[in-house]
Short mmCIF file of C-alpha atoms and ligand atoms in Angstrom, two decimals:
data_model
loop_
_atom_site.label_atom_id
_atom_site.label_comp_id
_atom_site.label_asym_id
_atom_site.label_seq_id
_atom_site.Cartn_x
_atom_site.Cartn_y
_atom_site.Cartn_z
CA UNK A 394 110.94 128.51 12.55
CA UNK A 395 113.75 126.52 14.18
CA UNK A 396 114.60 129.38 16.46
CA UNK A 397 111.02 129.46 17.74
CA UNK A 398 111.09 125.72 18.56
CA UNK A 399 114.35 126.19 20.46
CA UNK A 400 112.92 129.12 22.39
CA UNK A 401 109.81 127.10 23.32
CA UNK A 402 111.94 124.11 24.35
CA UNK A 403 114.20 126.38 26.38
CA UNK A 404 111.24 127.94 28.21
CA UNK A 405 109.78 124.48 28.95
CA UNK A 406 113.15 123.28 30.23
CA UNK A 407 113.63 126.28 32.51
CA UNK A 408 110.07 126.09 33.91
CA UNK A 409 110.39 122.34 34.49
CA UNK A 410 113.73 122.74 36.26
CA UNK A 411 112.44 125.54 38.48
CA UNK A 412 109.27 123.56 39.24
CA UNK A 413 111.29 120.49 40.11
CA UNK A 414 113.50 122.31 42.59
CA UNK A 415 110.70 124.33 44.12
CA UNK A 416 107.86 121.84 44.47
CA UNK A 417 109.03 118.24 44.20
CA UNK A 418 111.34 117.98 47.20
CA UNK A 419 109.20 118.46 50.27
CA UNK A 420 112.35 117.81 52.29
CA UNK A 421 110.62 115.65 54.88
CA UNK A 422 111.75 112.14 54.04
CA UNK A 423 115.37 112.30 53.01
CA UNK A 424 116.66 115.45 54.62
CA UNK A 425 118.53 114.33 57.75
CA UNK A 426 118.04 116.38 60.92
CA UNK A 427 120.65 116.84 63.70
CA UNK A 428 119.72 113.63 65.53
CA UNK A 429 120.01 111.57 62.37
CA UNK A 430 123.43 113.03 61.60
CA UNK A 431 124.56 112.42 65.20
CA UNK A 432 123.29 108.83 64.85
CA UNK A 433 125.23 108.40 61.64
CA UNK A 434 128.37 109.65 63.40
CA UNK A 435 127.91 107.18 66.25
CA UNK A 436 127.28 104.42 63.70
CA UNK A 437 130.67 105.26 62.15
CA UNK A 438 132.55 105.81 65.44
CA UNK A 439 131.35 102.51 66.93
CA UNK A 440 131.91 100.75 63.62
CA UNK A 441 128.48 99.07 63.53
CA UNK A 442 129.09 98.48 59.81
CA UNK A 443 131.89 96.03 60.61
CA UNK A 444 129.24 93.51 61.70
CA UNK A 445 126.04 94.82 60.07
CA UNK A 446 125.04 95.63 56.52
CA UNK A 447 122.93 98.42 55.04
CA UNK A 448 121.58 97.39 51.64
CA UNK A 449 123.63 94.19 51.85
CA UNK A 450 126.96 96.00 52.26
CA UNK A 451 129.03 95.72 55.41
CA UNK A 452 130.19 92.97 57.77
CA UNK A 453 128.34 89.67 58.03
CA UNK A 454 128.46 88.85 61.73
CA UNK A 455 125.11 90.51 62.44
CA UNK A 456 121.96 90.95 60.33
CA UNK A 457 121.25 93.56 57.65
CA UNK A 458 119.72 96.58 59.41
CA UNK A 459 118.29 98.51 56.42
CA UNK A 460 114.66 97.79 57.36
CA UNK A 461 115.09 96.65 60.95
CA UNK A 462 112.88 99.43 62.38
CA UNK A 463 109.85 98.71 60.18
CA UNK A 464 110.18 94.92 60.45
CA UNK A 465 111.16 94.40 64.12
CA UNK A 466 110.21 97.70 65.74
CA UNK A 467 111.92 100.45 67.71
CA UNK A 468 111.79 98.78 71.14
CA UNK A 469 113.56 95.63 70.06
CA UNK A 470 116.28 97.60 68.24
CA UNK A 471 116.77 99.88 71.26
CA UNK A 472 117.18 96.92 73.59
CA UNK A 473 119.76 95.23 71.36
CA UNK A 474 121.75 98.44 70.93
CA UNK A 475 121.61 99.41 74.62
CA UNK A 476 122.41 96.07 76.22
CA UNK A 477 123.94 93.90 73.47
CA UNK A 478 123.40 90.15 73.50
CA UNK A 479 125.64 87.12 73.80
CA UNK A 480 126.63 87.72 70.20
CA UNK A 481 126.47 91.50 69.92
CA UNK A 482 128.70 93.51 72.28
CA UNK A 483 127.27 95.99 74.82
CA UNK A 484 128.99 99.23 73.84
CA UNK A 485 127.87 101.18 76.92
CA UNK A 486 126.08 103.81 74.83
CA UNK A 487 124.19 106.67 76.47
CA UNK A 488 120.41 106.95 76.00
CA UNK A 489 121.02 109.91 73.71
CA UNK A 490 123.38 107.90 71.49
CA UNK A 491 120.89 105.02 71.35
CA UNK A 492 118.05 107.38 70.38
CA UNK A 493 120.19 108.99 67.69
CA UNK A 494 121.09 105.58 66.29
CA UNK A 495 117.39 104.72 66.17
CA UNK A 496 116.72 108.02 64.34
CA UNK A 497 119.47 107.14 61.85
CA UNK A 498 118.18 103.59 61.30
CA UNK A 499 114.61 104.90 60.86
CA UNK A 500 115.88 107.37 58.28
CA UNK A 501 117.74 104.59 56.44
CA UNK A 502 114.54 102.51 56.58
CA UNK A 503 112.67 105.30 54.76
CA UNK A 504 115.12 105.27 51.86
CA UNK A 505 113.90 101.94 50.47
CA UNK A 506 113.75 98.17 50.87
CA UNK A 507 116.64 95.74 51.07
CA UNK A 508 115.18 92.28 50.69
CA UNK A 509 117.70 89.63 51.66
CA UNK A 510 115.76 86.35 51.86
CA UNK A 511 117.14 83.45 53.93
CA UNK A 512 117.81 81.38 50.77
CA UNK A 513 120.25 84.08 49.64
CA UNK A 514 122.48 83.56 52.68
CA UNK A 515 125.38 81.20 52.07
CA UNK A 516 126.47 78.84 54.89
CA UNK A 517 129.57 81.01 55.39
CA UNK A 518 127.28 83.93 56.30
CA UNK A 519 127.91 85.89 53.08
CA UNK A 520 125.18 86.72 50.58
CA UNK A 521 124.76 84.97 47.27
CA UNK A 522 124.28 87.91 44.94
CA UNK A 523 124.45 85.82 41.76
CA UNK A 524 124.40 82.03 41.49
CA UNK A 525 127.63 80.63 39.99
CA UNK A 526 129.40 83.93 39.39
CA UNK A 527 132.38 82.17 37.77
C1 LIG B 695 130.90 92.53 66.92
C2 LIG B 695 129.83 92.62 65.94
C3 LIG B 695 128.74 93.65 66.13
C4 LIG B 695 128.87 95.03 66.27
C5 LIG B 695 130.15 95.85 66.29
C6 LIG B 695 127.51 95.54 66.33
N1 LIG B 695 126.61 94.52 66.26
FE1 LIG B 695 124.58 94.72 66.26
N2 LIG B 695 124.37 92.69 66.23
C7 LIG B 695 125.44 91.79 66.11
C8 LIG B 695 124.90 90.44 66.12
C9 LIG B 695 125.72 89.17 66.01
C10 LIG B 695 123.49 90.57 66.25
C11 LIG B 695 122.47 89.44 66.42
C12 LIG B 695 122.41 89.23 67.91
C13 LIG B 695 121.66 88.03 68.38
O1 LIG B 695 120.84 87.48 67.62
O2 LIG B 695 121.89 87.66 69.55
C14 LIG B 695 123.20 92.00 66.32
C15 LIG B 695 121.92 92.54 66.43
C16 LIG B 695 121.63 93.89 66.31
C17 LIG B 695 120.30 94.44 66.26
C18 LIG B 695 118.99 93.67 66.36
C19 LIG B 695 118.69 92.99 65.05
C20 LIG B 695 117.37 92.25 65.07
O3 LIG B 695 117.31 91.16 64.50
O4 LIG B 695 116.40 92.76 65.66
C21 LIG B 695 120.43 95.80 66.13
C22 LIG B 695 119.33 96.83 66.01
C23 LIG B 695 121.85 96.08 66.13
N3 LIG B 695 122.55 94.90 66.24
C24 LIG B 695 122.40 97.36 66.02
C25 LIG B 695 123.76 97.63 66.13
C26 LIG B 695 124.30 98.97 66.20
C27 LIG B 695 123.50 100.26 66.08
C28 LIG B 695 125.66 98.82 66.35
C29 LIG B 695 126.68 99.91 66.53
C30 LIG B 695 126.51 100.78 67.69
C31 LIG B 695 125.94 97.40 66.35
N4 LIG B 695 124.78 96.72 66.23
C32 LIG B 695 127.23 96.88 66.46
C33 LIG B 695 126.78 92.09 66.01
C34 LIG B 695 127.31 93.36 66.14
#
């Protein structure tokens, strides 16, 4: 009796696992292509993270860029990255590097939402994750 239950459970487990690996990952959203990986490398080489955050983690000189593509659009992001501003440096990136960075940021954008509301930003520029942590 018990053996039969275990055999049934084992078969269900194996079929579920195989089904999960074969059918549930369509590989379109999270699988990074070459451009995305190149963009990630540029992001690391140019140290964008020292001023920007992804999901609230990183430097605090510039804004969180997790959802910058869906909220502000590709053209605005491209212009900032290509030319810099008074506050953000112009890093003399090639068009290819800029496009790869956009591909990387779009990919990050697809991974989820990072909602940092203005009332969560402390006057020092850091984020208030929890009120009165001490
Ligand atoms: C020295 C700090 C610094 C570095 C390094 C830096 N940024 Fe920025 N970035 C800023 C600041 C500050 C702003 C806001 C600029 C402004 O409002 O004038 C900004 C703005 C942006 C914006 C536009 C945000 C918006 O609100 O639309 C994008 C996109 C961006 N940066 C991408 C990058 C990328 C990609 C890199 C790396 C190649 C990078 N930044 C490196 C400081 C930096």
